[in-house]
Amino acid sequence: MNKNIIRYIVMAIALCVFGYAAYELTLIRLESVQAQDIKSEISNLFTQEPDNSGQGEGETNAEGQVISMNNAGNGVKFKYDYNLLLSYNKAALGYIRQEDGDYIDNPILIHSDNDYYLNHLPNHVKSSVGSIYVDYHIEEGLNAKNPIVYGHCMGTRVNNIMFGSLPWYITKNGYSKEHPTMDIYIADKHYKYYVFACYYTESEGSDTYQYQFADDESFLEYIAKCKQKSVKDFPEAGEIKAEDNIITLSTCTLNNDDSKRTIVQLVRREEVDDNAEDATK
């Protein structure tokens, strides 16, 4: 075969490979932008501008200037509304938010299987970014003794949103102490949850994914096992008793080891009265 023909064939193959790679990268980029736009869209449902009218409402600093009272510290206030969330997605069971919502700031959904929200955004658009959702086997949803909640560990291409920050409880020094709590909204109730364990577990056959317990003793035995597995201590979570409710957050590992999952577990503590907070502020 003529050497020039071979050269042209090789060049054509190389161009096809390059073109396909560029196409895939473009799709990934578009998907990433889309996912972050949806995250902002949902978060904006619950965003309220603070009252900075200066008419004596709110707290003031030493210079008499009105301080914006808000969760994020960025001039806006997060005000959860379950009915508004249901109008966006009727499968919503609640919401999970970590502090200012830079990373974890998502509806918690449910479906008739565990596959749909692996590759669908909360607005039902197909995407590999997926959504945060409860295991469909759990009939009590977020009010179960130990609801199992899944989400992708998204990396820097989508600003570590979804459950991309969960592995940091294990891998980043000081992160677990700096982020000991999360806000979890169940229907129209707002609860403060405290992290009590973080570790890796097997993706198949792990006893971490237990959500039903025969009695109080079996629940407390489960808690003891989880604390033994934990690679960090969480004294702020306090002692977990038989009457407590917990939640298990599950995502991938940072190195995408299919045989392992990253686990962060939290215990429900106080119920937050947002209306009382508003009245105080």
Short mmCIF file of N, CA and C in Angstrom, two decimals, residues 40-195:
data_model
loop_
_atom_site.label_atom_id
_atom_site.label_comp_id
_atom_site.label_asym_id
_atom_site.label_seq_id
_atom_site.Cartn_x
_atom_site.Cartn_y
_atom_site.Cartn_z
N SER A 40 -28.47 26.70 41.08
CA SER A 40 -28.75 28.11 41.38
C SER A 40 -30.25 28.40 41.26
N GLU A 41 -30.88 27.80 40.26
CA GLU A 41 -32.31 28.01 40.05
C GLU A 41 -33.12 27.56 41.26
N ILE A 42 -32.77 26.38 41.79
CA ILE A 42 -33.50 25.86 42.95
C ILE A 42 -33.19 26.68 44.19
N SER A 43 -31.91 26.99 44.39
CA SER A 43 -31.53 27.79 45.55
C SER A 43 -32.22 29.14 45.53
N ASN A 44 -32.38 29.71 44.35
CA ASN A 44 -33.02 31.02 44.23
C ASN A 44 -34.50 30.99 44.57
N LEU A 45 -35.10 29.79 44.54
CA LEU A 45 -36.50 29.68 44.98
C LEU A 45 -36.64 30.13 46.43
N PHE A 46 -35.58 29.92 47.20
CA PHE A 46 -35.62 30.19 48.63
C PHE A 46 -34.76 31.37 49.04
N THR A 47 -34.41 32.19 48.08
CA THR A 47 -33.56 33.35 48.38
C THR A 47 -34.41 34.59 48.55
N GLN A 48 -34.15 35.28 49.63
CA GLN A 48 -34.85 36.53 49.90
C GLN A 48 -33.82 37.64 50.12
N GLU A 49 -34.08 38.76 49.52
CA GLU A 49 -33.21 39.91 49.76
C GLU A 49 -33.46 40.45 51.17
N PRO A 50 -32.40 40.80 51.91
CA PRO A 50 -32.60 41.34 53.25
C PRO A 50 -33.18 42.74 53.22
N ASP A 51 -33.81 43.11 54.31
CA ASP A 51 -34.37 44.44 54.44
C ASP A 51 -33.28 45.39 54.90
N ASN A 52 -32.77 46.19 53.97
CA ASN A 52 -31.72 47.16 54.30
C ASN A 52 -32.25 48.58 54.16
N SER A 53 -33.50 48.77 54.49
CA SER A 53 -34.12 50.09 54.31
C SER A 53 -33.59 51.11 55.30
N GLY A 54 -32.99 50.63 56.38
CA GLY A 54 -32.47 51.56 57.37
C GLY A 54 -33.56 52.22 58.19
N GLN A 55 -34.73 51.61 58.22
CA GLN A 55 -35.85 52.22 58.95
C GLN A 55 -35.98 51.64 60.36
N GLY A 56 -34.85 51.21 60.92
CA GLY A 56 -34.88 50.74 62.29
C GLY A 56 -35.10 49.25 62.43
N GLU A 57 -35.26 48.52 61.30
CA GLU A 57 -35.47 47.10 61.37
C GLU A 57 -34.12 46.37 61.29
N GLY A 58 -33.98 45.30 62.03
CA GLY A 58 -32.75 44.53 62.00
C GLY A 58 -31.72 45.07 62.96
N GLU A 59 -30.58 44.37 63.04
CA GLU A 59 -29.51 44.80 63.91
C GLU A 59 -28.63 45.81 63.20
N THR A 60 -27.93 46.60 63.97
CA THR A 60 -27.04 47.61 63.40
C THR A 60 -25.66 47.46 64.01
N ASN A 61 -24.65 47.93 63.27
CA ASN A 61 -23.29 47.91 63.80
C ASN A 61 -23.00 49.19 64.57
N ALA A 62 -21.74 49.37 64.95
CA ALA A 62 -21.36 50.52 65.78
C ALA A 62 -21.60 51.85 65.07
N GLU A 63 -21.60 51.80 63.74
CA GLU A 63 -21.81 53.04 62.96
C GLU A 63 -23.28 53.28 62.67
N GLY A 64 -24.16 52.39 63.18
CA GLY A 64 -25.58 52.57 62.96
C GLY A 64 -26.07 52.03 61.63
N GLN A 65 -25.20 51.32 60.90
CA GLN A 65 -25.59 50.75 59.61
C GLN A 65 -26.34 49.44 59.83
N VAL A 66 -27.37 49.20 59.01
CA VAL A 66 -28.16 47.97 59.15
C VAL A 66 -27.35 46.77 58.70
N ILE A 67 -27.33 45.72 59.52
CA ILE A 67 -26.63 44.48 59.17
C ILE A 67 -27.61 43.56 58.46
N SER A 68 -27.18 42.98 57.35
CA SER A 68 -28.02 42.02 56.63
C SER A 68 -28.03 40.71 57.40
N MET A 69 -29.19 40.33 57.91
CA MET A 69 -29.32 39.08 58.65
C MET A 69 -29.63 37.97 57.65
N ASN A 70 -28.68 37.08 57.43
CA ASN A 70 -28.87 36.02 56.45
C ASN A 70 -28.01 34.82 56.79
N ASN A 71 -28.33 33.70 56.17
CA ASN A 71 -27.60 32.46 56.43
C ASN A 71 -26.24 32.46 55.77
N ALA A 72 -26.19 32.96 54.55
CA ALA A 72 -24.99 32.80 53.76
C ALA A 72 -23.95 33.88 54.02
N GLY A 73 -24.34 35.00 54.59
CA GLY A 73 -23.40 36.08 54.82
C GLY A 73 -23.05 36.82 53.54
N ASN A 74 -23.83 36.66 52.48
CA ASN A 74 -23.51 37.30 51.22
C ASN A 74 -24.61 38.26 50.75
N GLY A 75 -25.39 38.75 51.68
CA GLY A 75 -26.39 39.75 51.34
C GLY A 75 -27.74 39.19 50.99
N VAL A 76 -27.91 37.87 51.08
CA VAL A 76 -29.22 37.28 50.83
C VAL A 76 -29.53 36.32 51.97
N LYS A 77 -30.78 35.94 52.06
CA LYS A 77 -31.23 35.05 53.12
C LYS A 77 -31.90 33.83 52.52
N PHE A 78 -31.58 32.66 53.05
CA PHE A 78 -32.20 31.41 52.62
C PHE A 78 -33.46 31.19 53.44
N LYS A 79 -34.61 31.09 52.78
CA LYS A 79 -35.89 30.88 53.45
C LYS A 79 -36.59 29.71 52.79
N TYR A 80 -36.53 28.56 53.45
CA TYR A 80 -37.08 27.33 52.89
C TYR A 80 -38.61 27.37 52.87
N ASP A 81 -39.18 26.80 51.79
CA ASP A 81 -40.63 26.73 51.63
C ASP A 81 -40.95 25.39 50.97
N TYR A 82 -41.50 24.46 51.73
CA TYR A 82 -41.74 23.12 51.21
C TYR A 82 -42.76 23.12 50.07
N ASN A 83 -43.80 23.90 50.18
CA ASN A 83 -44.80 23.95 49.12
C ASN A 83 -44.19 24.46 47.82
N LEU A 84 -43.29 25.41 47.94
CA LEU A 84 -42.61 25.93 46.76
C LEU A 84 -41.72 24.84 46.14
N LEU A 85 -41.08 24.07 46.99
CA LEU A 85 -40.25 22.97 46.50
C LEU A 85 -41.10 21.92 45.79
N LEU A 86 -42.26 21.61 46.34
CA LEU A 86 -43.15 20.63 45.70
C LEU A 86 -43.65 21.12 44.35
N SER A 87 -43.81 22.43 44.22
CA SER A 87 -44.24 22.97 42.93
C SER A 87 -43.16 22.80 41.87
N TYR A 88 -41.91 22.68 42.33
CA TYR A 88 -40.79 22.47 41.41
C TYR A 88 -40.64 20.98 41.08
N ASN A 89 -40.77 20.13 42.10
CA ASN A 89 -40.70 18.69 41.89
C ASN A 89 -41.55 18.01 42.96
N LYS A 90 -42.63 17.39 42.53
CA LYS A 90 -43.58 16.79 43.47
C LYS A 90 -43.01 15.57 44.18
N ALA A 91 -41.83 15.07 43.75
CA ALA A 91 -41.20 13.93 44.41
C ALA A 91 -40.27 14.35 45.54
N ALA A 92 -40.25 15.64 45.85
CA ALA A 92 -39.33 16.13 46.88
C ALA A 92 -39.82 15.74 48.27
N LEU A 93 -38.91 15.16 49.06
CA LEU A 93 -39.21 14.82 50.45
C LEU A 93 -38.70 15.89 51.41
N GLY A 94 -37.73 16.65 50.94
CA GLY A 94 -37.14 17.67 51.79
C GLY A 94 -35.95 18.31 51.12
N TYR A 95 -35.02 18.78 51.95
CA TYR A 95 -33.89 19.56 51.43
C TYR A 95 -32.70 19.36 52.36
N ILE A 96 -31.50 19.38 51.79
CA ILE A 96 -30.28 19.29 52.60
C ILE A 96 -29.36 20.45 52.23
N ARG A 97 -28.82 21.07 53.28
CA ARG A 97 -27.99 22.26 53.06
C ARG A 97 -26.86 22.28 54.09
N GLN A 98 -25.69 22.56 53.60
CA GLN A 98 -24.53 22.67 54.48
C GLN A 98 -24.10 24.13 54.54
N GLU A 99 -24.35 24.74 55.69
CA GLU A 99 -23.94 26.12 55.94
C GLU A 99 -24.39 27.07 54.84
N ASP A 100 -23.46 27.69 54.10
CA ASP A 100 -23.86 28.70 53.13
C ASP A 100 -24.30 28.12 51.80
N GLY A 101 -24.32 26.79 51.67
CA GLY A 101 -24.83 26.16 50.45
C GLY A 101 -23.90 26.21 49.27
N ASP A 102 -22.61 26.47 49.48
CA ASP A 102 -21.67 26.50 48.36
C ASP A 102 -21.59 25.15 47.66
N TYR A 103 -21.65 24.08 48.43
CA TYR A 103 -21.51 22.74 47.86
C TYR A 103 -22.80 21.93 48.02
N ILE A 104 -23.15 21.60 49.24
CA ILE A 104 -24.37 20.82 49.48
C ILE A 104 -25.54 21.77 49.66
N ASP A 105 -26.45 21.75 48.71
CA ASP A 105 -27.59 22.68 48.69
C ASP A 105 -28.62 22.11 47.72
N ASN A 106 -29.32 21.05 48.15
CA ASN A 106 -30.10 20.26 47.20
C ASN A 106 -31.44 19.78 47.75
N PRO A 107 -32.42 19.64 46.88
CA PRO A 107 -33.63 18.91 47.26
C PRO A 107 -33.27 17.44 47.50
N ILE A 108 -34.00 16.80 48.37
CA ILE A 108 -33.87 15.35 48.55
C ILE A 108 -35.11 14.72 47.93
N LEU A 109 -34.91 13.88 46.92
CA LEU A 109 -36.00 13.35 46.11
C LEU A 109 -36.16 11.86 46.33
N ILE A 110 -37.19 11.29 45.74
CA ILE A 110 -37.38 9.85 45.76
C ILE A 110 -38.07 9.44 44.45
N HIS A 111 -37.84 8.20 44.04
CA HIS A 111 -38.43 7.69 42.80
C HIS A 111 -38.81 6.23 43.03
N SER A 112 -39.45 5.63 42.06
CA SER A 112 -39.87 4.24 42.19
C SER A 112 -38.71 3.27 42.02
N ASP A 113 -37.52 3.78 41.68
CA ASP A 113 -36.31 2.96 41.63
C ASP A 113 -35.12 3.84 42.02
N ASN A 114 -33.96 3.21 42.15
CA ASN A 114 -32.76 3.95 42.53
C ASN A 114 -31.91 4.37 41.34
N ASP A 115 -32.43 4.20 40.14
CA ASP A 115 -31.66 4.51 38.94
C ASP A 115 -32.00 5.89 38.35
N TYR A 116 -33.26 6.27 38.45
CA TYR A 116 -33.71 7.47 37.73
C TYR A 116 -32.89 8.70 38.10
N TYR A 117 -32.78 8.98 39.40
CA TYR A 117 -32.08 10.21 39.81
C TYR A 117 -30.56 10.06 39.83
N LEU A 118 -30.06 8.90 39.42
CA LEU A 118 -28.63 8.79 39.17
C LEU A 118 -28.23 9.63 37.97
N ASN A 119 -29.15 9.77 37.03
CA ASN A 119 -28.81 10.51 35.80
C ASN A 119 -29.92 11.47 35.36
N HIS A 120 -30.64 12.01 36.35
CA HIS A 120 -31.60 13.06 36.05
C HIS A 120 -31.49 14.17 37.10
N LEU A 121 -31.53 15.39 36.64
CA LEU A 121 -31.54 16.54 37.53
C LEU A 121 -32.92 16.68 38.17
N PRO A 122 -33.06 17.52 39.20
CA PRO A 122 -34.37 17.68 39.84
C PRO A 122 -35.47 18.18 38.91
N ASN A 123 -35.10 18.81 37.79
CA ASN A 123 -36.11 19.26 36.83
C ASN A 123 -36.37 18.22 35.75
N HIS A 124 -35.87 16.97 35.97
CA HIS A 124 -36.09 15.80 35.11
C HIS A 124 -35.28 15.84 33.82
N VAL A 125 -34.37 16.77 33.68
CA VAL A 125 -33.47 16.78 32.53
C VAL A 125 -32.39 15.72 32.73
N LYS A 126 -32.13 14.92 31.70
CA LYS A 126 -31.14 13.85 31.82
C LYS A 126 -29.74 14.45 31.94
N SER A 127 -28.99 13.95 32.92
CA SER A 127 -27.64 14.47 33.17
C SER A 127 -26.89 13.48 34.06
N SER A 128 -25.60 13.31 33.79
CA SER A 128 -24.79 12.41 34.61
C SER A 128 -24.57 12.98 36.01
N VAL A 129 -24.85 14.26 36.20
CA VAL A 129 -24.70 14.87 37.53
C VAL A 129 -25.73 14.31 38.50
N GLY A 130 -26.94 14.01 38.00
CA GLY A 130 -27.96 13.39 38.82
C GLY A 130 -28.52 14.31 39.90
N SER A 131 -29.12 13.69 40.94
CA SER A 131 -29.75 14.41 42.03
C SER A 131 -29.45 13.71 43.35
N ILE A 132 -29.90 14.30 44.43
CA ILE A 132 -29.81 13.69 45.75
C ILE A 132 -31.14 12.98 46.02
N TYR A 133 -31.08 11.70 46.44
CA TYR A 133 -32.34 10.97 46.58
C TYR A 133 -32.24 9.89 47.66
N VAL A 134 -33.40 9.54 48.19
CA VAL A 134 -33.51 8.51 49.22
C VAL A 134 -33.71 7.14 48.56
N ASP A 135 -33.12 6.13 49.15
CA ASP A 135 -33.33 4.76 48.68
C ASP A 135 -34.83 4.46 48.63
N TYR A 136 -35.30 4.00 47.48
CA TYR A 136 -36.75 3.84 47.29
C TYR A 136 -37.33 2.71 48.13
N HIS A 137 -36.49 1.83 48.67
CA HIS A 137 -36.98 0.75 49.52
C HIS A 137 -37.51 1.27 50.85
N ILE A 138 -37.10 2.47 51.24
CA ILE A 138 -37.41 2.99 52.57
C ILE A 138 -38.76 3.69 52.54
N GLU A 139 -39.79 3.02 53.02
CA GLU A 139 -41.16 3.54 52.93
C GLU A 139 -41.35 4.81 53.76
N GLU A 140 -40.64 4.92 54.88
CA GLU A 140 -40.82 6.10 55.74
C GLU A 140 -40.06 7.31 55.23
N GLY A 141 -39.29 7.16 54.17
CA GLY A 141 -38.54 8.28 53.61
C GLY A 141 -37.57 8.86 54.61
N LEU A 142 -37.53 10.18 54.72
CA LEU A 142 -36.59 10.85 55.61
C LEU A 142 -36.95 10.71 57.08
N ASN A 143 -38.14 10.21 57.36
CA ASN A 143 -38.54 9.98 58.75
C ASN A 143 -38.21 8.58 59.23
N ALA A 144 -37.52 7.80 58.40
CA ALA A 144 -37.09 6.47 58.82
C ALA A 144 -36.04 6.60 59.92
N LYS A 145 -35.79 5.51 60.60
CA LYS A 145 -34.77 5.51 61.65
C LYS A 145 -33.39 5.84 61.08
N ASN A 146 -33.14 5.34 59.88
CA ASN A 146 -31.86 5.61 59.21
C ASN A 146 -32.08 5.68 57.71
N PRO A 147 -32.61 6.79 57.20
CA PRO A 147 -32.77 6.92 55.74
C PRO A 147 -31.41 6.93 55.05
N ILE A 148 -31.32 6.19 53.94
CA ILE A 148 -30.09 6.15 53.15
C ILE A 148 -30.25 7.12 51.99
N VAL A 149 -29.35 8.08 51.89
CA VAL A 149 -29.46 9.13 50.88
C VAL A 149 -28.23 9.08 49.98
N TYR A 150 -28.47 9.00 48.66
CA TYR A 150 -27.41 8.86 47.68
C TYR A 150 -27.22 10.16 46.88
N GLY A 151 -26.00 10.32 46.39
CA GLY A 151 -25.71 11.43 45.49
C GLY A 151 -24.33 11.25 44.91
N HIS A 152 -24.10 11.79 43.72
CA HIS A 152 -22.80 11.66 43.07
C HIS A 152 -21.75 12.53 43.77
N CYS A 153 -20.52 12.05 43.74
CA CYS A 153 -19.39 12.84 44.22
C CYS A 153 -18.84 13.61 43.04
N MET A 154 -19.40 14.78 42.79
CA MET A 154 -19.00 15.57 41.64
C MET A 154 -17.71 16.33 41.95
N GLY A 155 -16.83 16.39 40.98
CA GLY A 155 -15.53 17.04 41.17
C GLY A 155 -15.53 18.50 40.79
N THR A 156 -14.36 18.98 40.45
CA THR A 156 -14.17 20.41 40.20
C THR A 156 -14.90 20.88 38.95
N ARG A 157 -15.22 19.96 38.04
CA ARG A 157 -15.90 20.40 36.81
C ARG A 157 -17.27 21.00 37.09
N VAL A 158 -17.86 20.64 38.23
CA VAL A 158 -19.12 21.25 38.64
C VAL A 158 -18.99 21.82 40.05
N ASN A 159 -17.79 22.30 40.39
CA ASN A 159 -17.56 23.00 41.65
C ASN A 159 -17.88 22.15 42.87
N ASN A 160 -17.65 20.83 42.75
CA ASN A 160 -17.83 19.91 43.89
C ASN A 160 -19.24 19.94 44.49
N ILE A 161 -20.25 20.24 43.65
CA ILE A 161 -21.62 20.28 44.16
C ILE A 161 -22.13 18.86 44.37
N MET A 162 -23.41 18.73 44.69
CA MET A 162 -24.01 17.45 45.05
C MET A 162 -23.33 16.97 46.33
N PHE A 163 -22.74 15.75 46.31
CA PHE A 163 -22.03 15.24 47.49
C PHE A 163 -20.52 15.26 47.26
N GLY A 164 -20.07 16.18 46.43
CA GLY A 164 -18.64 16.27 46.14
C GLY A 164 -17.78 16.64 47.32
N SER A 165 -18.38 17.27 48.34
CA SER A 165 -17.61 17.69 49.51
C SER A 165 -17.60 16.63 50.62
N LEU A 166 -18.40 15.59 50.51
CA LEU A 166 -18.45 14.58 51.58
C LEU A 166 -17.10 13.90 51.82
N PRO A 167 -16.35 13.51 50.78
CA PRO A 167 -15.05 12.86 51.06
C PRO A 167 -14.08 13.74 51.83
N TRP A 168 -14.28 15.05 51.82
CA TRP A 168 -13.38 15.94 52.54
C TRP A 168 -13.42 15.70 54.05
N TYR A 169 -14.53 15.15 54.54
CA TYR A 169 -14.58 14.81 55.96
C TYR A 169 -13.49 13.80 56.31
N ILE A 170 -13.10 12.99 55.34
CA ILE A 170 -12.06 11.98 55.55
C ILE A 170 -10.69 12.49 55.10
N THR A 171 -10.64 13.18 53.99
CA THR A 171 -9.35 13.49 53.35
C THR A 171 -8.74 14.82 53.76
N LYS A 172 -9.56 15.79 54.18
CA LYS A 172 -9.03 17.12 54.48
C LYS A 172 -8.85 17.31 55.98
N ASN A 173 -7.66 17.70 56.35
CA ASN A 173 -7.39 17.97 57.76
C ASN A 173 -8.22 19.16 58.24
N GLY A 174 -8.90 18.97 59.35
CA GLY A 174 -9.66 20.06 59.96
C GLY A 174 -11.05 20.25 59.40
N TYR A 175 -11.35 19.61 58.27
CA TYR A 175 -12.66 19.83 57.64
C TYR A 175 -13.80 19.34 58.53
N SER A 176 -13.62 18.18 59.17
CA SER A 176 -14.68 17.62 60.00
C SER A 176 -14.99 18.51 61.20
N LYS A 177 -13.97 19.17 61.74
CA LYS A 177 -14.19 20.06 62.88
C LYS A 177 -14.82 21.38 62.45
N GLU A 178 -14.51 21.81 61.24
CA GLU A 178 -15.03 23.08 60.74
C GLU A 178 -16.47 22.96 60.24
N HIS A 179 -16.91 21.74 59.94
CA HIS A 179 -18.24 21.53 59.37
C HIS A 179 -18.96 20.39 60.12
N PRO A 180 -19.27 20.60 61.39
CA PRO A 180 -19.85 19.51 62.19
C PRO A 180 -21.35 19.30 62.00
N THR A 181 -22.03 20.21 61.29
CA THR A 181 -23.49 20.11 61.18
C THR A 181 -23.97 20.30 59.75
N MET A 182 -25.21 19.89 59.53
CA MET A 182 -25.93 20.20 58.29
C MET A 182 -27.37 20.49 58.66
N ASP A 183 -28.03 21.27 57.82
CA ASP A 183 -29.46 21.55 57.98
C ASP A 183 -30.23 20.63 57.05
N ILE A 184 -31.13 19.85 57.62
CA ILE A 184 -31.95 18.95 56.82
C ILE A 184 -33.41 19.27 57.07
N TYR A 185 -34.11 19.53 55.99
CA TYR A 185 -35.53 19.87 56.04
C TYR A 185 -36.33 18.65 55.61
N ILE A 186 -37.23 18.21 56.49
CA ILE A 186 -38.09 17.06 56.19
C ILE A 186 -39.51 17.58 56.06
N ALA A 187 -40.05 17.51 54.82
CA ALA A 187 -41.32 18.18 54.53
C ALA A 187 -41.18 19.64 54.95
N ASP A 188 -42.01 20.11 55.88
CA ASP A 188 -41.91 21.53 56.28
C ASP A 188 -41.20 21.72 57.61
N LYS A 189 -40.50 20.69 58.09
CA LYS A 189 -39.76 20.78 59.34
C LYS A 189 -38.27 21.01 59.07
N HIS A 190 -37.65 21.81 59.92
CA HIS A 190 -36.23 22.12 59.80
C HIS A 190 -35.49 21.55 61.00
N TYR A 191 -34.49 20.69 60.72
CA TYR A 191 -33.72 20.06 61.79
C TYR A 191 -32.23 20.34 61.63
N LYS A 192 -31.57 20.45 62.75
CA LYS A 192 -30.11 20.53 62.76
C LYS A 192 -29.57 19.13 63.03
N TYR A 193 -28.73 18.64 62.11
CA TYR A 193 -28.11 17.33 62.24
C TYR A 193 -26.62 17.49 62.52
N TYR A 194 -26.08 16.59 63.34
CA TYR A 194 -24.66 16.62 63.69
C TYR A 194 -23.96 15.38 63.16
N VAL A 195 -22.83 15.57 62.50
CA VAL A 195 -22.05 14.44 61.99
C VAL A 195 -21.50 13.62 63.15
#
